[in-house]
PDB file of C-alpha atoms in Angstrom:
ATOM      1  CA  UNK A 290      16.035  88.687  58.802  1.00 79.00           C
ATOM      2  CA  UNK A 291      17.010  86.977  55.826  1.00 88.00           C
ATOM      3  CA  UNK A 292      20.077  84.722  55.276  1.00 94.00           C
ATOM      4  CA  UNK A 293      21.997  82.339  53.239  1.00 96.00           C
ATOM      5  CA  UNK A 294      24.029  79.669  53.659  1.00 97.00           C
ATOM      6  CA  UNK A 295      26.970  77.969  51.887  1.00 98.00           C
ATOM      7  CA  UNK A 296      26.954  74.226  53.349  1.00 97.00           C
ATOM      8  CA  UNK A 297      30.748  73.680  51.402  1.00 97.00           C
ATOM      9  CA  UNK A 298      33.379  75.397  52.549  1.00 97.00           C
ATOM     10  CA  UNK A 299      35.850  74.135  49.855  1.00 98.00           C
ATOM     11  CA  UNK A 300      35.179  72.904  46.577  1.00 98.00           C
ATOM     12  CA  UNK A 301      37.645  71.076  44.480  1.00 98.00           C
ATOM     13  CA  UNK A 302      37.143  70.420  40.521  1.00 98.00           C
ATOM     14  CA  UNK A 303      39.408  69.357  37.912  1.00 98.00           C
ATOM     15  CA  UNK A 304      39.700  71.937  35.009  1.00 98.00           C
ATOM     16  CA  UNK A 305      37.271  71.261  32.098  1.00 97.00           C
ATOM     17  CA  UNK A 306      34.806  69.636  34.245  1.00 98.00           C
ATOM     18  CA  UNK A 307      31.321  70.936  35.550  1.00 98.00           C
ATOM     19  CA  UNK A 308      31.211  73.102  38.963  1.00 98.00           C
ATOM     20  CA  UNK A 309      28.379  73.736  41.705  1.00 98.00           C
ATOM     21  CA  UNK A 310      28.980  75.913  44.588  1.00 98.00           C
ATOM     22  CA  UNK A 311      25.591  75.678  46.645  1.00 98.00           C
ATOM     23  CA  UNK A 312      23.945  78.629  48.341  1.00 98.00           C
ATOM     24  CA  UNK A 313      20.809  78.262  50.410  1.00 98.00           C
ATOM     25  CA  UNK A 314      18.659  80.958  51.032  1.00 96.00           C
ATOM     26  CA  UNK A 315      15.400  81.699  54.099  1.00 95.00           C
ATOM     27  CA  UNK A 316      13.891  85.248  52.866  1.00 90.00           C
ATOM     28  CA  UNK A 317      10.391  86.581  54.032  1.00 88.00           C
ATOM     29  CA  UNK A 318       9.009  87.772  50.551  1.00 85.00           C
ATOM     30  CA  UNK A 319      10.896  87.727  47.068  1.00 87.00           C
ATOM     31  CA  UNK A 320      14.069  87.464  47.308  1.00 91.00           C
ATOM     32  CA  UNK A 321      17.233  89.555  45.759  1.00 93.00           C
ATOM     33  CA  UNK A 322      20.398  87.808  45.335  1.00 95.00           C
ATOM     34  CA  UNK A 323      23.936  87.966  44.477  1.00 96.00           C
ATOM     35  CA  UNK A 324      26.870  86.348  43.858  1.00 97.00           C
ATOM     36  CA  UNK A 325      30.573  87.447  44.780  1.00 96.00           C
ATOM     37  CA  UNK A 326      34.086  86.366  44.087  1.00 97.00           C
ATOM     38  CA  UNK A 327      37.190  87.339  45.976  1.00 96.00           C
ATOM     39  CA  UNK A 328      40.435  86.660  44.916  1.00 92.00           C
ATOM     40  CA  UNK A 329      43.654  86.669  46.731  1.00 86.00           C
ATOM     41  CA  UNK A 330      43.614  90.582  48.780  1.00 77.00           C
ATOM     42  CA  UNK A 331      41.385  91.802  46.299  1.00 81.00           C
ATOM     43  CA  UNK A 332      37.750  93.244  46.573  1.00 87.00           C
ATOM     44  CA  UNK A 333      34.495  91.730  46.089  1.00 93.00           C
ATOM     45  CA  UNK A 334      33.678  91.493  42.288  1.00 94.00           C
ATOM     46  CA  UNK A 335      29.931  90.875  40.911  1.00 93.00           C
ATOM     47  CA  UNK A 336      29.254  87.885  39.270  1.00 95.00           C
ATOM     48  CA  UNK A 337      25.215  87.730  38.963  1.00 95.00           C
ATOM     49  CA  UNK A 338      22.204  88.429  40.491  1.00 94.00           C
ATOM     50  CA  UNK A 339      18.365  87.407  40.763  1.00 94.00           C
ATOM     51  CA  UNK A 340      15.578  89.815  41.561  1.00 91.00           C
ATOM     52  CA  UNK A 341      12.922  88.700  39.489  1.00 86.00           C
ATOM     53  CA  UNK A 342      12.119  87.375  35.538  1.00 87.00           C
ATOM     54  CA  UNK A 343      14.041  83.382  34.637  1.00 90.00           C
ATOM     55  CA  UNK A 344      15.417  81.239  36.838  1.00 93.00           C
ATOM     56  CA  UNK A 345      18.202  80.555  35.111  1.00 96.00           C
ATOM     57  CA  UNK A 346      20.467  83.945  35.406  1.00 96.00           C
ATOM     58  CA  UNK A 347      23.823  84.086  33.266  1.00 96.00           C
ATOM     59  CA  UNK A 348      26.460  86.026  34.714  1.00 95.00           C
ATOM     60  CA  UNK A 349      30.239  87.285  34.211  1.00 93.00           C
ATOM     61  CA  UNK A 350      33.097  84.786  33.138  1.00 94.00           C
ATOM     62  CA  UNK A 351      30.796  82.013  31.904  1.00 96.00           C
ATOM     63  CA  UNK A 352      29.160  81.910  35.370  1.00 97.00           C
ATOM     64  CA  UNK A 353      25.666  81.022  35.474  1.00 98.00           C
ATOM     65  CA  UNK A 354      22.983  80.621  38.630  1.00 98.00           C
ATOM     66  CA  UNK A 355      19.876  78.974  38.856  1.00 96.00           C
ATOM     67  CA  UNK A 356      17.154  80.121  41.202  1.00 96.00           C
ATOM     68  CA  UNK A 357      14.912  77.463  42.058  1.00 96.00           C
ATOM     69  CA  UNK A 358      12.154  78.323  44.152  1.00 94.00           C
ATOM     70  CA  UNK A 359      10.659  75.043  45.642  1.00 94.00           C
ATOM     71  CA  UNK A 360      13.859  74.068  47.549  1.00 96.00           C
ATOM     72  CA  UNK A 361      15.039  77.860  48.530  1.00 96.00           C
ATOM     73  CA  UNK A 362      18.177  77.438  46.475  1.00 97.00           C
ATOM     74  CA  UNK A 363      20.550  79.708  44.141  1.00 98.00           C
ATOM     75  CA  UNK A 364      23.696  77.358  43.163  1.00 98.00           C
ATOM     76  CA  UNK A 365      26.206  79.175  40.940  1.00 98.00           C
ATOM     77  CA  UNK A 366      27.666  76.690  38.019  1.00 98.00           C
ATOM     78  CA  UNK A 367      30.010  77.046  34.812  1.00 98.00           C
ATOM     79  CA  UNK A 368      29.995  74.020  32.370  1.00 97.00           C
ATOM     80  CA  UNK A 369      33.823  73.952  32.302  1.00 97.00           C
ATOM     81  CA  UNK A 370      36.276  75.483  34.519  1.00 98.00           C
ATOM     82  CA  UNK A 371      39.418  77.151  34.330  1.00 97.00           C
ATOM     83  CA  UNK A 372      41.809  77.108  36.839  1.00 97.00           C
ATOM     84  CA  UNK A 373      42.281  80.697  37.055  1.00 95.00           C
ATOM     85  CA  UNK A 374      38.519  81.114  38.649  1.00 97.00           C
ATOM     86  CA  UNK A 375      39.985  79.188  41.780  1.00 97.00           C
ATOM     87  CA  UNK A 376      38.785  81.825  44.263  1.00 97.00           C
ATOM     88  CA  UNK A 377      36.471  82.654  47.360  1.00 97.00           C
ATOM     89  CA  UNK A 378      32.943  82.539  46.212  1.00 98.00           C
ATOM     90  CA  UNK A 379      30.250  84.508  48.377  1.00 97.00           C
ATOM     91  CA  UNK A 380      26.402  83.661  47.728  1.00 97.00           C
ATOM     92  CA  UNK A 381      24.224  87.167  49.474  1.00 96.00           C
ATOM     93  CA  UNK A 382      20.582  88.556  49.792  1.00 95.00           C
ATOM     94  CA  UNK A 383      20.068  91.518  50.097  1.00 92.00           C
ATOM     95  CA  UNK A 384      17.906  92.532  53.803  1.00 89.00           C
ATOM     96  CA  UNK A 385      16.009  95.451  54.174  1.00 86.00           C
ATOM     97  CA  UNK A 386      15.707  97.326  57.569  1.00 85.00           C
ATOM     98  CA  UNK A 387      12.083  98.377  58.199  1.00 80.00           C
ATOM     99  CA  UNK A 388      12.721 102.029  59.855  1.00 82.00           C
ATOM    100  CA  UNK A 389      14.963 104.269  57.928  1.00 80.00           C
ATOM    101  CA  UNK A 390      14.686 102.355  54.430  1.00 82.00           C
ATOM    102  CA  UNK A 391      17.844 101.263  54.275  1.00 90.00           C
ATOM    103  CA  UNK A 392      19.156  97.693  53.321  1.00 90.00           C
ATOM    104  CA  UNK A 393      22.693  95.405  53.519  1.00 91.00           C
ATOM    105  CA  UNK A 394      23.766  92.568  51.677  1.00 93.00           C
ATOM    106  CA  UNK A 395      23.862  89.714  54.321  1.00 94.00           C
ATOM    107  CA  UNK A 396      26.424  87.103  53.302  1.00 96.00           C
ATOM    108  CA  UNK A 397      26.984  83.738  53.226  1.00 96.00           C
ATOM    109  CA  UNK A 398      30.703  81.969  54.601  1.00 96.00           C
ATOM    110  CA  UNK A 399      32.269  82.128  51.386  1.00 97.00           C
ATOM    111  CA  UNK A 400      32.905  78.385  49.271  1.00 98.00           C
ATOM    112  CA  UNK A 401      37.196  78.513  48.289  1.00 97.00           C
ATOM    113  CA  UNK A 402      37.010  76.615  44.898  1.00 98.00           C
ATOM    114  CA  UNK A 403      39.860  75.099  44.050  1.00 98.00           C
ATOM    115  CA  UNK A 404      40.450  74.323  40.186  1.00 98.00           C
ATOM    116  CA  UNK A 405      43.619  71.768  39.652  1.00 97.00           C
ATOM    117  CA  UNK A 406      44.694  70.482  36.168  1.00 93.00           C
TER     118      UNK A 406
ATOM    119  CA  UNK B 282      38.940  98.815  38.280  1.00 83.00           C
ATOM    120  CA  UNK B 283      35.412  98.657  39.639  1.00 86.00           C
ATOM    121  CA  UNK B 284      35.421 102.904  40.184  1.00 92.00           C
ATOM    122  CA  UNK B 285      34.756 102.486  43.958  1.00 96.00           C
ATOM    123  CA  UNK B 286      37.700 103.741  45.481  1.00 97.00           C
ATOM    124  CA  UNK B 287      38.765 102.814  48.909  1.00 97.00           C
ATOM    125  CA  UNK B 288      42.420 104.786  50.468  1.00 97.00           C
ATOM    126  CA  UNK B 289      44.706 103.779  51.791  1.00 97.00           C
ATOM    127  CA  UNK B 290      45.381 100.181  50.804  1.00 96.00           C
ATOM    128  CA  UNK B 291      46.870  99.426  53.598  1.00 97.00           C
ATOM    129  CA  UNK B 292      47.142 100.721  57.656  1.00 97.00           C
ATOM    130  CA  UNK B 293      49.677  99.612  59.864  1.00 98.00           C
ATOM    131  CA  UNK B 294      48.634 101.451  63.513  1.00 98.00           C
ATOM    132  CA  UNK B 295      49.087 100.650  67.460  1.00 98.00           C
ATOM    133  CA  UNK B 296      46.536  99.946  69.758  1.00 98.00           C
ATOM    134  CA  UNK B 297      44.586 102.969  70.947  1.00 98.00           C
ATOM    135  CA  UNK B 298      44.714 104.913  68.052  1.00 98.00           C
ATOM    136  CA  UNK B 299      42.592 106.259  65.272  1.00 98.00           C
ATOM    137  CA  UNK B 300      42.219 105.672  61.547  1.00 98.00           C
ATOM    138  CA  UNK B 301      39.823 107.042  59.072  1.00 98.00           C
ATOM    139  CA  UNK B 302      39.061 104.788  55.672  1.00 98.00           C
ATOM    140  CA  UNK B 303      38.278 106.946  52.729  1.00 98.00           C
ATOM    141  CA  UNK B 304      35.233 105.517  49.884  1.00 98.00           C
ATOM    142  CA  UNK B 305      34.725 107.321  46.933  1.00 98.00           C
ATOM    143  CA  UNK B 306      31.798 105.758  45.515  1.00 97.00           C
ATOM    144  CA  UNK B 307      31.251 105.276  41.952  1.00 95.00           C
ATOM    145  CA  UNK B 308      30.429 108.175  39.619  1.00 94.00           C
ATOM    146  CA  UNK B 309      26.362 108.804  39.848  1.00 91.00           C
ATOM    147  CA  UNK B 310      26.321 106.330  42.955  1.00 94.00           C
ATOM    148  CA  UNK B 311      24.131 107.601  46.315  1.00 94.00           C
ATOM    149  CA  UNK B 312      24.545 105.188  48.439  1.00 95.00           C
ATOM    150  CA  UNK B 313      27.792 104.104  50.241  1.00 96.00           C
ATOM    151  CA  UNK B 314      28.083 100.885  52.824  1.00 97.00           C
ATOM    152  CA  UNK B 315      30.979 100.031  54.803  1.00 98.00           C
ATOM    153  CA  UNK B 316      31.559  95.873  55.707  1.00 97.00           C
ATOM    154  CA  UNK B 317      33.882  94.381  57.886  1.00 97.00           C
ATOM    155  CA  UNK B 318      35.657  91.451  56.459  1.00 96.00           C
ATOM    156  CA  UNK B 319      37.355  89.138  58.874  1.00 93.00           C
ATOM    157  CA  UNK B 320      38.525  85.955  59.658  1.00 86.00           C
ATOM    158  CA  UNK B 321      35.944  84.647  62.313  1.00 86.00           C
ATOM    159  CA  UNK B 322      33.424  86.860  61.548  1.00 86.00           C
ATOM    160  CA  UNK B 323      33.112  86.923  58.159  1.00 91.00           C
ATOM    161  CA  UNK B 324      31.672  89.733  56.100  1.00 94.00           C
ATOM    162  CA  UNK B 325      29.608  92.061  58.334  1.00 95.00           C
ATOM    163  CA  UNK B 326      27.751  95.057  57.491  1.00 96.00           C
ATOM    164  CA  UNK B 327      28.195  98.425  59.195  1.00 97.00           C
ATOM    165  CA  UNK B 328      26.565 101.512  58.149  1.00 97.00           C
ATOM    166  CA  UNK B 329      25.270 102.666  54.864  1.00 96.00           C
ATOM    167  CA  UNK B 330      24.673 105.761  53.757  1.00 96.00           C
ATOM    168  CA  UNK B 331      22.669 107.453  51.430  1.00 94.00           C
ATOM    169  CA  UNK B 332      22.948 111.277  49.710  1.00 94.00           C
ATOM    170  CA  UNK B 333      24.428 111.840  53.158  1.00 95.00           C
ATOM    171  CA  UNK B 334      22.030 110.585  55.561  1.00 95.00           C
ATOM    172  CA  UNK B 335      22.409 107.731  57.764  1.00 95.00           C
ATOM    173  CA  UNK B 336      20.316 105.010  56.567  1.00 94.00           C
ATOM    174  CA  UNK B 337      21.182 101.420  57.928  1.00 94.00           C
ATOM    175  CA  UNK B 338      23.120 100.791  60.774  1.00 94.00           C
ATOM    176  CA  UNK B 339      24.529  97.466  61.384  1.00 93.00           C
ATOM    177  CA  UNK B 340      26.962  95.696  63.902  1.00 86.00           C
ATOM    178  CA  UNK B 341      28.809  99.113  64.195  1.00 94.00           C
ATOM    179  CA  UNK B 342      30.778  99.321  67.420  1.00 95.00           C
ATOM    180  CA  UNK B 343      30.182 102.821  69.332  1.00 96.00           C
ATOM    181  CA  UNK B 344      33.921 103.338  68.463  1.00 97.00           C
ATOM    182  CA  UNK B 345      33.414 103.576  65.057  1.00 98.00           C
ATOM    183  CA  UNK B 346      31.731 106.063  63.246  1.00 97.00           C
ATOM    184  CA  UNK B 347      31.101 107.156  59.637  1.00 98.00           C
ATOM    185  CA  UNK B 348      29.903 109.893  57.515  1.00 97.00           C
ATOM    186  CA  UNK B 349      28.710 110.714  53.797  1.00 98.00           C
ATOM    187  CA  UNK B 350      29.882 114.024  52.574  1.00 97.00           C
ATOM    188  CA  UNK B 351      28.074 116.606  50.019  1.00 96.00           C
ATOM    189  CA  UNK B 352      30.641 115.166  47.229  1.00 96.00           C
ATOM    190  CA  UNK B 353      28.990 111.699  48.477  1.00 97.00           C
ATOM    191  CA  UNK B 354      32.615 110.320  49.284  1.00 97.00           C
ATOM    192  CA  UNK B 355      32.460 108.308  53.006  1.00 98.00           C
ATOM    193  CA  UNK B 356      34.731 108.129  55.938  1.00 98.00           C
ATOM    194  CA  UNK B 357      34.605 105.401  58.434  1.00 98.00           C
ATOM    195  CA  UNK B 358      36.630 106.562  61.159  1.00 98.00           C
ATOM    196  CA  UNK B 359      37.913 103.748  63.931  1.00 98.00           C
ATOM    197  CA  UNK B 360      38.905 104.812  67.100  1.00 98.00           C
ATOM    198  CA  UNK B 361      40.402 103.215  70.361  1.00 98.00           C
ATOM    199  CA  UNK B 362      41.407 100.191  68.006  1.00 98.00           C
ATOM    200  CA  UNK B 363      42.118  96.970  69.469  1.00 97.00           C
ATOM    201  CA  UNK B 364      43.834  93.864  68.202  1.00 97.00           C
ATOM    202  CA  UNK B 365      40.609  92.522  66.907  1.00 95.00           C
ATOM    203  CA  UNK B 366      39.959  95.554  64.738  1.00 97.00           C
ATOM    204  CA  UNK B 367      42.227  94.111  62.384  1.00 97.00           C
ATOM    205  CA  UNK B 368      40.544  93.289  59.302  1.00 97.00           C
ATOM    206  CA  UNK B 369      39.586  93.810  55.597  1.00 96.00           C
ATOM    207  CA  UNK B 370      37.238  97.204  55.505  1.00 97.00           C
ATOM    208  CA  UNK B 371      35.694  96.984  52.543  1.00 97.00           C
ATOM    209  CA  UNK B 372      33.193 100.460  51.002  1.00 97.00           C
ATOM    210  CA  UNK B 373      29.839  99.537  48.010  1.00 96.00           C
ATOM    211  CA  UNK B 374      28.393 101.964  46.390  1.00 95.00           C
ATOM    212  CA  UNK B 375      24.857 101.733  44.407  1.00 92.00           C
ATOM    213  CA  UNK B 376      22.643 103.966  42.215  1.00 87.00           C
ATOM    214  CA  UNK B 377      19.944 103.974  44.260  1.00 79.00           C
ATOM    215  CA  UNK B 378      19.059 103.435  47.953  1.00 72.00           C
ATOM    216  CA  UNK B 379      16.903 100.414  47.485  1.00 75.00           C
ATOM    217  CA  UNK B 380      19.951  97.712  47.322  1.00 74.00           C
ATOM    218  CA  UNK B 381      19.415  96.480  43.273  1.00 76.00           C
ATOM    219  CA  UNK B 382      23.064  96.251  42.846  1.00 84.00           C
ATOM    220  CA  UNK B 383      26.079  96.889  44.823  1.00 91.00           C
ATOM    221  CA  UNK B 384      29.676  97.535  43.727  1.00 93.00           C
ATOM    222  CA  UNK B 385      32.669  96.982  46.313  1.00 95.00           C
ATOM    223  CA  UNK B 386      35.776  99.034  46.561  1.00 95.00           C
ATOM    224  CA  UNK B 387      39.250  96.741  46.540  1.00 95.00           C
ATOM    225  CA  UNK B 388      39.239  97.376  50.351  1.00 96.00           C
ATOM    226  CA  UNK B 389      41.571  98.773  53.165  1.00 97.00           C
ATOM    227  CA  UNK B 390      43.880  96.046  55.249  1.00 96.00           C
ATOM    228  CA  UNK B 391      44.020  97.550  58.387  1.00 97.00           C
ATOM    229  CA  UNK B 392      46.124  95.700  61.063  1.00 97.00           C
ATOM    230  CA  UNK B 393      46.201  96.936  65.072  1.00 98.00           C
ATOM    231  CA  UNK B 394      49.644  95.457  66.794  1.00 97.00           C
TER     232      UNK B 394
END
């Protein structure tokens, strides 16, 4: 089965600076992933994805990801950020089921980054 | 407005009981998946469907059940709930059944007291 993981659970950056939120990922073949944000009893909103074509994938609200194949990695970053994207961050592959054809997202544990002035 | 629609909001119900989540998936979308969203589990998948046929089936409980109907909205009904139904129920819909893109739904709070 195919995973990710999110070694941070919090992340805390000042506004205007740089921001990483790591995502790891173990796939068998080529992988598809995502990034999600949550904010406060909202939904799940779609930042970016990577199925295949440049590593570097530019998403929604200045959000970027680069896919880097050699160390199984897909780290979301923004050169400077605001403090309105302090939110829950979800990194996720998609998994495919063998019988039936049907597939999931599987997530990662979310990263809560925290912008402060 | 990401034109998944997920009714009610919220659901406030006793142990024992049933509920039934509505998804409307976006206009021209097949597929529909229902995820749990909680606190120690995070966000698990449960059941997808496509042009109304089961296709996926994840950590579904036998008291839950779910169905895609010929207008390609989904119900996820929940029966016998217990206190640790309580949760964020959140519906996706994509295009296609092959899991390119996925758009979530604002979700349904349901609590069990």
């Amino acid at each position: 089965a195919q995973s990710v993981a999110q070694p941070e659970d919090q992340v805390n950056v000042a506004e205007g600076n740089p921001l990483t939120v790591k995502c790891t990922y173990s796939v068998s073949g080529n992988p598809y992933l995502f990034w999600y944000v949550q904010y406060p009893n909202r939904g799940l909103q779609f930042l970016l994805k990577y199925i295949t074509g440049d590593n570097l994938v530019k998403g929604s609200y200045g959000f970027e990801a680069e896919f880097n194949k050699s160390q199984t990695s897909f780290h979301l970053k923004k050169p400077s950020a605001l403090v309105s994207d302090s939110a829950l961050y979800f990194c996720a592959v998609r998994d495919i089921f063998l019988t039936g054809g049907g597939n999931k997202l599987t997530f990662g544990t979310g990263t809560q980054l925290k912008v402060e002035l | 407005d990401s034109g998944v629609t997920q009714t009610p909001k919220h659901l406030i119900t006793a142990t024992g009981q049933r509920v039934t989540l509505r998804c409307s998936p976006r206009s021209g979308d097949l597929s529909v998946y229902w995820y749990q969203q909680s606190l120690d589990q995070g966000l698990q998948f449960l059941i997808q469907y496509y042009n109304g046929e089961e296709r996926a089936k994840g950590n579904i409980l036998e008291r839950f059940s779910a169905q895609q109907f010929p207008d390609l909205h989904s119900e996820l009904n929940l029966s016998s709930l217990e206190l640790g139904d309580s949760a964020l129920y959140f519906c996706a819909s994509s295009v296609s059944g092959t899991g390119d893109g996925y758009t979530f739904g604002s979700g349904t709070r349901l609590t069990v007291v």
